[in-house]
Coordinates of C-alpha atoms in Angstrom, one line a residue:
X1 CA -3.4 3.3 -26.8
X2 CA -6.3 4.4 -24.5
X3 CA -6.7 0.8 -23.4
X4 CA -3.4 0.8 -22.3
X5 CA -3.4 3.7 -20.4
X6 CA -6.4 2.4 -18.8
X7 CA -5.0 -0.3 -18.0
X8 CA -1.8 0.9 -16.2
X9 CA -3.6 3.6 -14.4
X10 CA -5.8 0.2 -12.9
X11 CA -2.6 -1.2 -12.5
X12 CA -0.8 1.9 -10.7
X13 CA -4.3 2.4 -8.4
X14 CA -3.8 -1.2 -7.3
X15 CA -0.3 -0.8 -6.6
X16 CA -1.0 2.4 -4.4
X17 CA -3.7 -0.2 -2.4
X18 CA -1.2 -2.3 -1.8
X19 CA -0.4 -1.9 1.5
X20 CA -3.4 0.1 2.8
X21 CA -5.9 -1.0 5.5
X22 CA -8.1 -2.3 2.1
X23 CA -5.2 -4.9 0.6
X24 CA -5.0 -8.3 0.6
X25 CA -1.9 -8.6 2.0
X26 CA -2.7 -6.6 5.0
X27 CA -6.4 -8.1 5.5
X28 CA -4.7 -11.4 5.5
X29 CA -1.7 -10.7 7.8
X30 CA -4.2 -9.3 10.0
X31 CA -7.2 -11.7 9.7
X32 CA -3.8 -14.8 10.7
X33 CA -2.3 -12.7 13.2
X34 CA -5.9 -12.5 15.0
X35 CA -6.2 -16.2 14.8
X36 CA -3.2 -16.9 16.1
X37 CA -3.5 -14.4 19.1
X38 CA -6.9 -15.9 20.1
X39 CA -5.8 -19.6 19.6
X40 CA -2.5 -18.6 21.6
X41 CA -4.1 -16.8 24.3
X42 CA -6.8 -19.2 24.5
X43 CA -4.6 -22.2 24.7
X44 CA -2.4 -20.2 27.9
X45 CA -6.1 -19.1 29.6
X46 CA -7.1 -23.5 29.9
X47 CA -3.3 -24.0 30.7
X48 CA -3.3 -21.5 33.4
X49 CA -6.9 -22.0 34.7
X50 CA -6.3 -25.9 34.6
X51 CA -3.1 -26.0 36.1
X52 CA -4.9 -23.4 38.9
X53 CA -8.0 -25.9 39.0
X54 CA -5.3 -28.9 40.0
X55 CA -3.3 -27.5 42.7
X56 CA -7.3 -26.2 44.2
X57 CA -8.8 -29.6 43.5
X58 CA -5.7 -31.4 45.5
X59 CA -5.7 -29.2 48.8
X60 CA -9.4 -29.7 48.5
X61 CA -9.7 -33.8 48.4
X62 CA -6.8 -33.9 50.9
X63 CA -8.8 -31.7 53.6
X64 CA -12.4 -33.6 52.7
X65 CA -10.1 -36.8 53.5
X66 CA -8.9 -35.2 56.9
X67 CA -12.4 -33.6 58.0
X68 CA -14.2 -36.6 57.7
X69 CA -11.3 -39.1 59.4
X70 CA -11.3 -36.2 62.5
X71 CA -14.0 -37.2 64.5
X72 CA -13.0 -41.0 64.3
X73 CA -9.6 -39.9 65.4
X74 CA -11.2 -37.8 68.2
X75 CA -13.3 -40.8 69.2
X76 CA -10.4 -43.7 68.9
X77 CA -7.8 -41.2 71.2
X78 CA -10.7 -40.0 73.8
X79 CA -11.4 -43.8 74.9
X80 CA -7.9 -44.0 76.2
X81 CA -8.7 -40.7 78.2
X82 CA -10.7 -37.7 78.3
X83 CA -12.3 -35.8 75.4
X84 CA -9.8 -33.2 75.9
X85 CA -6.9 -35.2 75.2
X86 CA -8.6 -36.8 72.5
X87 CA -9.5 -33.5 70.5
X88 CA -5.8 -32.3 71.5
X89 CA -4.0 -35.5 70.4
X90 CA -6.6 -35.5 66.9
X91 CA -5.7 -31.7 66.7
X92 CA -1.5 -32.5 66.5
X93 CA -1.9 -35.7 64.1
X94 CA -3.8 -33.6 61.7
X95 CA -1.1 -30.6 61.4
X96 CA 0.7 -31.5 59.2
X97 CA 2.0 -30.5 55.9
X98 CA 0.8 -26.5 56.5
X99 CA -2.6 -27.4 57.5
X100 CA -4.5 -25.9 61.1
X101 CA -7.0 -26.6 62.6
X102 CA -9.0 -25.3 65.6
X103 CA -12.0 -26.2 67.1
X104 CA -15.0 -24.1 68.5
X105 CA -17.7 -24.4 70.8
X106 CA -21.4 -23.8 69.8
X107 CA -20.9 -19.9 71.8
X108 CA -18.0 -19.1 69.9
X109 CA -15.0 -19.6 72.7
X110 CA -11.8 -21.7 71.1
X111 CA -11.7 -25.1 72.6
X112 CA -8.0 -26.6 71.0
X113 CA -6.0 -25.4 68.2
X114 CA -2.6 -26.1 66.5
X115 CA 0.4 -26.1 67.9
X116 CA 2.0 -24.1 64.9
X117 CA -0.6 -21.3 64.8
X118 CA 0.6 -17.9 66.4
X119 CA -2.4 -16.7 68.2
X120 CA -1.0 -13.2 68.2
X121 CA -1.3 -12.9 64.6
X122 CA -3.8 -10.9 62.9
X123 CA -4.2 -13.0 60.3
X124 CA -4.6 -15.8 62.3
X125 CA -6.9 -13.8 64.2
X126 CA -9.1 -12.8 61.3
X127 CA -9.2 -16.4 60.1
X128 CA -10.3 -17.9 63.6
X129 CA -12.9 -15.1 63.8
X130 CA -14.6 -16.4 60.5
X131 CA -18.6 -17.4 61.3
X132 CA -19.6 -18.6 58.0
X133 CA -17.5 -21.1 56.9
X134 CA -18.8 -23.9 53.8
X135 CA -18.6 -27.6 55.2
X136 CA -17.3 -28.5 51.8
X137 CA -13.5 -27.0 51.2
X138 CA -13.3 -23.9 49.7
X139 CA -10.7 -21.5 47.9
X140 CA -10.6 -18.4 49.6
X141 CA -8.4 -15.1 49.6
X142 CA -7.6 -13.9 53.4
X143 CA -5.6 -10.6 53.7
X144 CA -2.4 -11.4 51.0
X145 CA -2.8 -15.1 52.0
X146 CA -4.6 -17.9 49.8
X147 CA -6.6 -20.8 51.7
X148 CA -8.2 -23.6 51.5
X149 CA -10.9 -23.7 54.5
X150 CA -13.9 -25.9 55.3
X151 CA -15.6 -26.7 58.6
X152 CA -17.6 -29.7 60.3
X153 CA -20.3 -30.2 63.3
X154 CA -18.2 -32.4 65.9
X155 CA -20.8 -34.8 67.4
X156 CA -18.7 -37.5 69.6
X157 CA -20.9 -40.7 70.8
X158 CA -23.4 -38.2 70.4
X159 CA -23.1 -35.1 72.0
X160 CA -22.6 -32.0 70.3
X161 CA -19.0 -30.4 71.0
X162 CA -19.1 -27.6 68.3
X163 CA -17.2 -27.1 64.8
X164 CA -14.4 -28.3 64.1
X165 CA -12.1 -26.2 61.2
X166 CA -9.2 -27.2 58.7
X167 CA -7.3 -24.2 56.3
X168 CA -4.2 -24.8 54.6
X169 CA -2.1 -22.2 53.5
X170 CA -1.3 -22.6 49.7
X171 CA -0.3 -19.1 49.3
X172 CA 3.2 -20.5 47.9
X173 CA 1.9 -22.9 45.5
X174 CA -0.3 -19.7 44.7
X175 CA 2.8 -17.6 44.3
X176 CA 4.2 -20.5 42.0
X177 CA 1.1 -21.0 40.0
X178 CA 0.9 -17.2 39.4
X179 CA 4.5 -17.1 38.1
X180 CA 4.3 -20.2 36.1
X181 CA 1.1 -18.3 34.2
X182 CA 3.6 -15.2 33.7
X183 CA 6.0 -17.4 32.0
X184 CA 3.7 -18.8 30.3
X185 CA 1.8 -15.9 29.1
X186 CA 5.4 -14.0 28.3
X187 CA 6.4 -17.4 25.9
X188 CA 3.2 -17.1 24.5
X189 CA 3.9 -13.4 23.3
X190 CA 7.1 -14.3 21.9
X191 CA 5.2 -17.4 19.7
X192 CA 2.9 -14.9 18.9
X193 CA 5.9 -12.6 17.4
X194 CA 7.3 -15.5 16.0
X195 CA 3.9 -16.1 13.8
X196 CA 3.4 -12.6 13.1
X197 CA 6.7 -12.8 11.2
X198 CA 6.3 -16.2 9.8
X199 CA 3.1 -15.1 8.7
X200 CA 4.1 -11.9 7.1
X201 CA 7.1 -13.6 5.1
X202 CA 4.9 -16.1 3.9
X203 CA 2.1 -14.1 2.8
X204 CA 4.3 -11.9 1.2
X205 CA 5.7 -14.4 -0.5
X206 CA 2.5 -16.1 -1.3
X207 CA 2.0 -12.7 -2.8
X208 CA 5.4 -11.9 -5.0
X209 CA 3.8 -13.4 -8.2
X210 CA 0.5 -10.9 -8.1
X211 CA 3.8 -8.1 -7.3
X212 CA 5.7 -9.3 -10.4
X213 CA 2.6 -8.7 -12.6
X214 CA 2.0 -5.8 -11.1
X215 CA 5.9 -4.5 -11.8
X216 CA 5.3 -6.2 -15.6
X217 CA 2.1 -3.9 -15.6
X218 CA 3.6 -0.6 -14.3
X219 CA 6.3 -0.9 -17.3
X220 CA 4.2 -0.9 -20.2
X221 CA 4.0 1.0 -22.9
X222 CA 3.0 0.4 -27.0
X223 CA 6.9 0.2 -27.4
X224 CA 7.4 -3.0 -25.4
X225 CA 3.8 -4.8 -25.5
X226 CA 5.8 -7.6 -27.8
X227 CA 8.6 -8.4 -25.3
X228 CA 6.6 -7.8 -22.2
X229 CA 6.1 -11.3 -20.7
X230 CA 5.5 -12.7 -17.3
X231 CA 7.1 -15.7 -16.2
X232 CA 6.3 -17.3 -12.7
X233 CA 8.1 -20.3 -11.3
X234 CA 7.0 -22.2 -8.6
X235 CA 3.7 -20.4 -8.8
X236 CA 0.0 -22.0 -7.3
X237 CA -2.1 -23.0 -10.3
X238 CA -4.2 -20.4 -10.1
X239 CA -1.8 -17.8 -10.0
X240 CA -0.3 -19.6 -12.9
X241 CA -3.5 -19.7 -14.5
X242 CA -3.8 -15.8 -14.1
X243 CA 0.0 -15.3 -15.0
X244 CA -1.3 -17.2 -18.4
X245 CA -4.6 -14.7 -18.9
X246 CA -2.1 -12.3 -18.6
X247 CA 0.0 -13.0 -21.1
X248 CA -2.5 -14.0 -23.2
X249 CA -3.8 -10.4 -22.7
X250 CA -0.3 -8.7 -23.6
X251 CA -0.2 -10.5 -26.5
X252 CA -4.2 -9.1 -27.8
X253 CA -3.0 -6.2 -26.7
X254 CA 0.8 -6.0 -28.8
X255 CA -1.5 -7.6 -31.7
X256 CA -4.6 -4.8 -31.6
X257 CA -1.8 -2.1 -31.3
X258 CA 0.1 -3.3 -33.9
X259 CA -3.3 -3.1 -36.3
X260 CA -3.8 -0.2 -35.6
X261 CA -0.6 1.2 -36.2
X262 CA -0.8 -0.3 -39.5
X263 CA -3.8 1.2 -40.1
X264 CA -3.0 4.2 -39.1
X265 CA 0.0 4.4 -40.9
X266 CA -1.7 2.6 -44.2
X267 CA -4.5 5.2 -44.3
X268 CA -2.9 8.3 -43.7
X269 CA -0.2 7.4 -46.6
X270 CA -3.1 6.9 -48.7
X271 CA -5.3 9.6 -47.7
X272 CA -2.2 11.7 -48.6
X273 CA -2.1 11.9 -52.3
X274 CA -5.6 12.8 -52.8
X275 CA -5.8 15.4 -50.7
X276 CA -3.2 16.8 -52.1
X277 CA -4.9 16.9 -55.8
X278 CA -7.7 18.4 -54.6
X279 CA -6.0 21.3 -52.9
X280 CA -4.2 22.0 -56.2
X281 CA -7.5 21.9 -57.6
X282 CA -8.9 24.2 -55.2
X283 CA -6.2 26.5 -55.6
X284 CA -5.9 26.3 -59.1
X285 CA -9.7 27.0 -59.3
X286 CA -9.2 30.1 -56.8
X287 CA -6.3 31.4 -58.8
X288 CA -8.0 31.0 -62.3
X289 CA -11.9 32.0 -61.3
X290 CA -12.5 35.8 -62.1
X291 CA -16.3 35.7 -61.8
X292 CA -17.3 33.9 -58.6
X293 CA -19.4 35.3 -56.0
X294 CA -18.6 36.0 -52.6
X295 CA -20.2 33.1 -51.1
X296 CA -18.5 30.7 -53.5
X297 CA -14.8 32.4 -52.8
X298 CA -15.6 32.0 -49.3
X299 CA -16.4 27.9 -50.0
X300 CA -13.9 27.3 -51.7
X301 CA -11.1 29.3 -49.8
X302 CA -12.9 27.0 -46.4
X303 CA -12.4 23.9 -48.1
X304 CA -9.1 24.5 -49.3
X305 CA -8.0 25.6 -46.1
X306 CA -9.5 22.5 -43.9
X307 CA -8.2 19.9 -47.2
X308 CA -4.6 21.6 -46.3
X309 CA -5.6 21.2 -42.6
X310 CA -6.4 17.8 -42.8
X311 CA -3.4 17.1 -45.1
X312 CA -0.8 18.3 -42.0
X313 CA -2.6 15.9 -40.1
X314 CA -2.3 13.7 -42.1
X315 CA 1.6 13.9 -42.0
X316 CA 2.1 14.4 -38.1
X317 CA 0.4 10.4 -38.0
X318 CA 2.8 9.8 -40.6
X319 CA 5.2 10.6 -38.3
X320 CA 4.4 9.4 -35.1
X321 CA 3.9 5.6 -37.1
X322 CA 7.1 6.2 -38.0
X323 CA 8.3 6.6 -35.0
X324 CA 6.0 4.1 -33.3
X325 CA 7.3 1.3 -36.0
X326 CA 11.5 2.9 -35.7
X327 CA 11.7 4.1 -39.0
X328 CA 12.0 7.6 -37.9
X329 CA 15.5 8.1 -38.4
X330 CA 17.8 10.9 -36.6
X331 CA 21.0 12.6 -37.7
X332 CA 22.4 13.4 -34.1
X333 CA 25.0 15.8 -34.4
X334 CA 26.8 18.5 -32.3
X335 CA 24.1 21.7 -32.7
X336 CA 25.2 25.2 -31.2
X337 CA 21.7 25.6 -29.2
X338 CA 22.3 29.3 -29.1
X339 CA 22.2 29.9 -32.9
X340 CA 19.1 27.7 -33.4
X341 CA 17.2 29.0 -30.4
X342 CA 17.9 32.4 -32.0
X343 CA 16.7 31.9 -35.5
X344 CA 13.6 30.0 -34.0
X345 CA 12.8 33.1 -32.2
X346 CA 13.8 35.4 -34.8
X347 CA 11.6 33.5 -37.6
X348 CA 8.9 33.3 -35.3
X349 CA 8.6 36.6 -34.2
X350 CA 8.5 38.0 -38.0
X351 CA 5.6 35.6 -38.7
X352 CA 3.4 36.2 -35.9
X353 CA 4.8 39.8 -34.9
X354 CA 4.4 38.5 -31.0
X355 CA 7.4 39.5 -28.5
X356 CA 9.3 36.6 -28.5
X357 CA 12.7 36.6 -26.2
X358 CA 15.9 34.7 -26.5
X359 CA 17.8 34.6 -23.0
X360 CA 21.0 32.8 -22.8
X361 CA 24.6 32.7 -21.3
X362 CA 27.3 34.2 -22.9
X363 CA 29.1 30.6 -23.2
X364 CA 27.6 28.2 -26.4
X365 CA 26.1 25.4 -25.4
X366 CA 26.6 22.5 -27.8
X367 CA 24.3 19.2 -27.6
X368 CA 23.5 16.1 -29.5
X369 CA 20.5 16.3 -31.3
X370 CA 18.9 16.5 -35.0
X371 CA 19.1 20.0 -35.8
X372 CA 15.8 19.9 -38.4
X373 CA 13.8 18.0 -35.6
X374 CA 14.7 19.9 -33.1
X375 CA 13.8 22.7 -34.7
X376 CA 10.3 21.2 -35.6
X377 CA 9.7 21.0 -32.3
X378 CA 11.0 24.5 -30.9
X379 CA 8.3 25.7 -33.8
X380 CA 5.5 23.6 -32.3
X381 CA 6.1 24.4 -28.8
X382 CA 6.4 28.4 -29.7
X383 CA 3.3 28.1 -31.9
X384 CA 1.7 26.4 -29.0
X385 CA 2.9 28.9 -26.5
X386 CA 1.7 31.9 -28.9
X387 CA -1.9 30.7 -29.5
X388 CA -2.6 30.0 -25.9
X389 CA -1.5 33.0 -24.4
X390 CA -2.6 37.0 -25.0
X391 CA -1.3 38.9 -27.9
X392 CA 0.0 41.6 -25.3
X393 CA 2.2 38.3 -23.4
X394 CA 5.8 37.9 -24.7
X395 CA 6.8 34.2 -25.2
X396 CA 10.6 33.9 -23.8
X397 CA 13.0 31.1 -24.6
X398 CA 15.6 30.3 -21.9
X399 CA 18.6 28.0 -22.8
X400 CA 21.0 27.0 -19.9
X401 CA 23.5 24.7 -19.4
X402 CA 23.3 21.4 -16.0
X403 CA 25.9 20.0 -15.8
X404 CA 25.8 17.4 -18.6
X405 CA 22.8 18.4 -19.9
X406 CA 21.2 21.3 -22.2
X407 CA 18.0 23.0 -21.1
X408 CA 15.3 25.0 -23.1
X409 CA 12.7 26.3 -21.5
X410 CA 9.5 28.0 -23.9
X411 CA 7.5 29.7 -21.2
X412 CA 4.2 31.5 -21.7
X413 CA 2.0 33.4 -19.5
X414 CA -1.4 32.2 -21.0
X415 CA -3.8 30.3 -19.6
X416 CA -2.1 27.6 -17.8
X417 CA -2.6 23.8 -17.3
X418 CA -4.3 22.2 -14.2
X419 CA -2.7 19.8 -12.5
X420 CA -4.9 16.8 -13.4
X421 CA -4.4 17.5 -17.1
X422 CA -0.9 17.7 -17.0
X423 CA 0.0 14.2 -17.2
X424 CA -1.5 13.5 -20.5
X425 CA -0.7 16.6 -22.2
X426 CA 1.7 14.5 -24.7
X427 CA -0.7 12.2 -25.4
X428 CA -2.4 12.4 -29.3
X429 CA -5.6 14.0 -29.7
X430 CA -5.6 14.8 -25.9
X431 CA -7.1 18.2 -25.6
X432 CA -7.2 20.2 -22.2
X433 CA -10.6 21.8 -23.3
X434 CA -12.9 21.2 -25.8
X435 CA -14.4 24.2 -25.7
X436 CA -11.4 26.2 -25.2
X437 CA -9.6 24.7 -28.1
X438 CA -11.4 23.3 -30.7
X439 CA -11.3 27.1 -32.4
X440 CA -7.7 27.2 -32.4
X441 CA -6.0 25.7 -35.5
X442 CA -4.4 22.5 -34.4
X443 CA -4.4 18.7 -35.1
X444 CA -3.9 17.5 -31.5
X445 CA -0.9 15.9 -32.3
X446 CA 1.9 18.3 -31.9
X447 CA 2.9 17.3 -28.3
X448 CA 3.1 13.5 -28.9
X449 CA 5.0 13.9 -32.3
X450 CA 7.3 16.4 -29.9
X451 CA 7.9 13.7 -27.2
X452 CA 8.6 11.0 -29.8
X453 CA 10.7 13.7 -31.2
X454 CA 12.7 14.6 -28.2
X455 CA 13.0 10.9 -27.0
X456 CA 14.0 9.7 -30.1
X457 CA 17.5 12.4 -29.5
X458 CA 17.2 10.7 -26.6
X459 CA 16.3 13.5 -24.1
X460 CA 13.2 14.5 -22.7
X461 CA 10.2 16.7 -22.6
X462 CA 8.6 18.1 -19.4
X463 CA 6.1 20.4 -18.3
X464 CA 5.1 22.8 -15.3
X465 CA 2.2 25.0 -15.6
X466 CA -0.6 26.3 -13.2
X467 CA -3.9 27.7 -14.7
X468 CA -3.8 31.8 -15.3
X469 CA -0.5 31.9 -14.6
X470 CA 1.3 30.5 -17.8
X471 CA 2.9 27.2 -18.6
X472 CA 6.9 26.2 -19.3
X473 CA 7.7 23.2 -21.8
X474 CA 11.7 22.1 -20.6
X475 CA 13.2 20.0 -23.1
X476 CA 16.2 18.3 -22.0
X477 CA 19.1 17.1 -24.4
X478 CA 22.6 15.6 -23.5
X479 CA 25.9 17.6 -24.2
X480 CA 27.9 16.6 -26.9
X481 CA 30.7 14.5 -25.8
X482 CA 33.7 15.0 -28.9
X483 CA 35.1 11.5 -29.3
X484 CA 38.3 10.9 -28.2

């Protein structure tokens, strides 16, 4: 039973895990979704910076082409006239298609330009100003305007007239390059979306057989170790292969439990009978002896008492194998809750002469239960409450009446119950404190025969209890429904 526990508390803690920063599930998501970003992004960074490479590249060969034609043109148009009208006439033929050019002497002064540039521009202003400009073409940003600019010594025949320069406005190519990127970069967020949920479904559903052994896992319990099963369809191998450990493992498991609730059940039916001779014989010797001594009255009343001791023991495992193996039959019948609760309290008050309340409604509450169990356990739980609590404490039971449910409440105002101890307070042999409660007479088992008890009626146990303060065991039974 401890293994199983174990076990489902592993279980449970991996179930908490498993949508934290730590889980598989999310480190892969993650791990996927970070891939797919970088491989996106990167993919729209070369498509942007290539596209944005071309349109450069192309206003860049087309000027080279132009800059070094120019001073042929110059040449071929100044031999039917001056060198004026040939730098004028080369000036026109190459403005085209958004490209100027201008031409400077050595001293600065502006010989010819284009016809299309308006002089009283600033930016045009700022452009002809430029002193440094590359002889190859070059990609540069003027005010809000981009350019493509480049410049070249005009020697005709061989004199020196100055430099001549080409730009061409790209800014709307620019503008059209810039928006393309957008798009592209706004598509490539939507793809990434797109993954992120493709990846989620998938991973999730990569994941639903590890989920399905973990639901299998969360439900067990020594009742349903034989039925418990997990079946995966569709399933990788390996998952199938730890879908078949796993059953493999239920089935040890249902098989070891099952031993042991043999055994448990074997030995303490055994155990029985001889214990009970020898505490006849005890008693029979402490009735009939007239001359022992002290020392041997005292042995012989401890070993009586701990042979009687282990014989109650021996009969609460009897029980709960009974129960474990459903041969613990119950007689559920309509029980007045009010007249039992009052003879529990009235029998136990006269053996332990402790204040022991009974608080109720006027109205009877009837519920469905087994009147002798139920009393069994009322006793445990009122022993219980008595030995853990200080002989100056009352013990108060408290029946009420939910709607279709009967509640009794056996509160105490002992020593309490922390927190982390509360959840395996029905479990057998579980103690609280070893060195709290191993004086107190007790087999351990009181608790976990009461649960199987209550269960078995089909209602519940629960507790609330905080340390110093006191502790309230709430047992929960249906109403008694009269046939109709």
């Amino acid at each position: 039973m401890k293994l199983i526990q174990q076990f489902r508390d592993a279980i449970n803690h991996i179930k908490g895990k498993r949508f934290s920063t730590s889980s598989l599930q999310f480190r892969l998501t993650l791990e996927l979704v970070l891939i797919s970003i970088f491989g996106l992004s990167s993919v729209a960074f070369w498509a942007g910076w290539q596209r944005s490479q071309n349109l450069v590249i192309a206003h860049k060969k087309t000027l080279e082409y132009i800059s070094v034609r120019f001073p042929e043109e110059v040449e071929l148009y100044s031999e039917m006239g001056s060198i004026e009208i040939g730098l004028v006439r080369s000036v026109n033929k190459a403005s085209t298609g958004g490209i100027m050019v201008w031409v400077k002497r050595n001293d600065g002064m502006l010989l010819v330009n284009s016809p299309d540039m308006d002089m009283q521009s600033s930016k045009i202003t700022k452009m002809i100003s430029l002193t440094k400009v590359p002889a190859e073409p070059t990609f540069l940003e003027v005010s809000d305007r981009y350019m493509v600019i480049c410049s070249k010594v005009l020697k005709i025949k061989g004199e020196l007239l100055g430099t001549v320069y080409f730009s061409q406005d790209i800014t709307d190519e620019q503008h059209q390059l810039n928006d393309g990127i957008k798009s592209l970069i706004i598509v490539s967020v939507l793809v990434i979306l797109v993954l992120m949920l493709a990846i989620v479904s998938r991973i999730r559903q990569a994941l639903r057989p590890l989920e399905q052994m973990s639901q299998v896992a969360s439900t067990l319990s020594a009742d349903n170790l034989n039925a418990a099963k997990l079946e995966l369809h569709q399933a990788p191998d390996e998952i199938l292969g730890l879908a078949q450990a796993f059953n493999e493992m239920l089935f040890r498991l249902s098989s070891s439990w099952e031993q042991q609730r043999q055994f448990v059940g074997n030995v303490s039916h055994e155990l029985r009978t001889p214990l009970t001779v020898v505490v006849g014989y005890l008693q029979s010797l402490l009735r009939r002896s007239k001359n022992l001594s002290d020392y041997q009255q005292q042995a012989l009343e401890t070993a009586a008492g701990e042979a009687e001791r282990t014989i109650r023991m021996l009969e609460d495992l009897l029980d709960l194998a009974r129960a474990d193996s459903g041969n613990l039959h119950f007689r559920l019948n309509p029980v007045i809750l009010n007249t039992l609760v009052a003879e529990v309290t009235a029998m136990s008050q006269k053996v332990t002469n402790r204040e022991i309340t009974f608080v109720s409604k006027n109205e009877d509450v009837v519920a469905c239960a087994d009147q002798e169990r139920l009393q069994q356990v009322l006793i445990n739980l009122v022993d219980n409450a008595i030995k853990y609590s200080a002989a100056d404490r009352s013990v108060d039971l408290v029946l009420e009446k939910m709607e279709n449910q009967a509640l009794i409440h056996v509160c105490d105002r002992g020593i309490g119950i922390s927190l982390a101890h509360q959840n395996r307070i029905f479990e057998r042999f579980y103690r609280v404190d070893e060195s709290m409660t191993r004086s107190r007479d007790g087999t351990g088992l009181g608790l976990a025969i009461a649960k199987s008890l209550i269960e078995g009626m089909e209602g519940r146990i629960t507790l609330r209890s905080k340390p110093g303060e006191g502790s309230i065991f709430t047992i929960t039974l249906p109403i008694w429904n009269p046939p109709i």
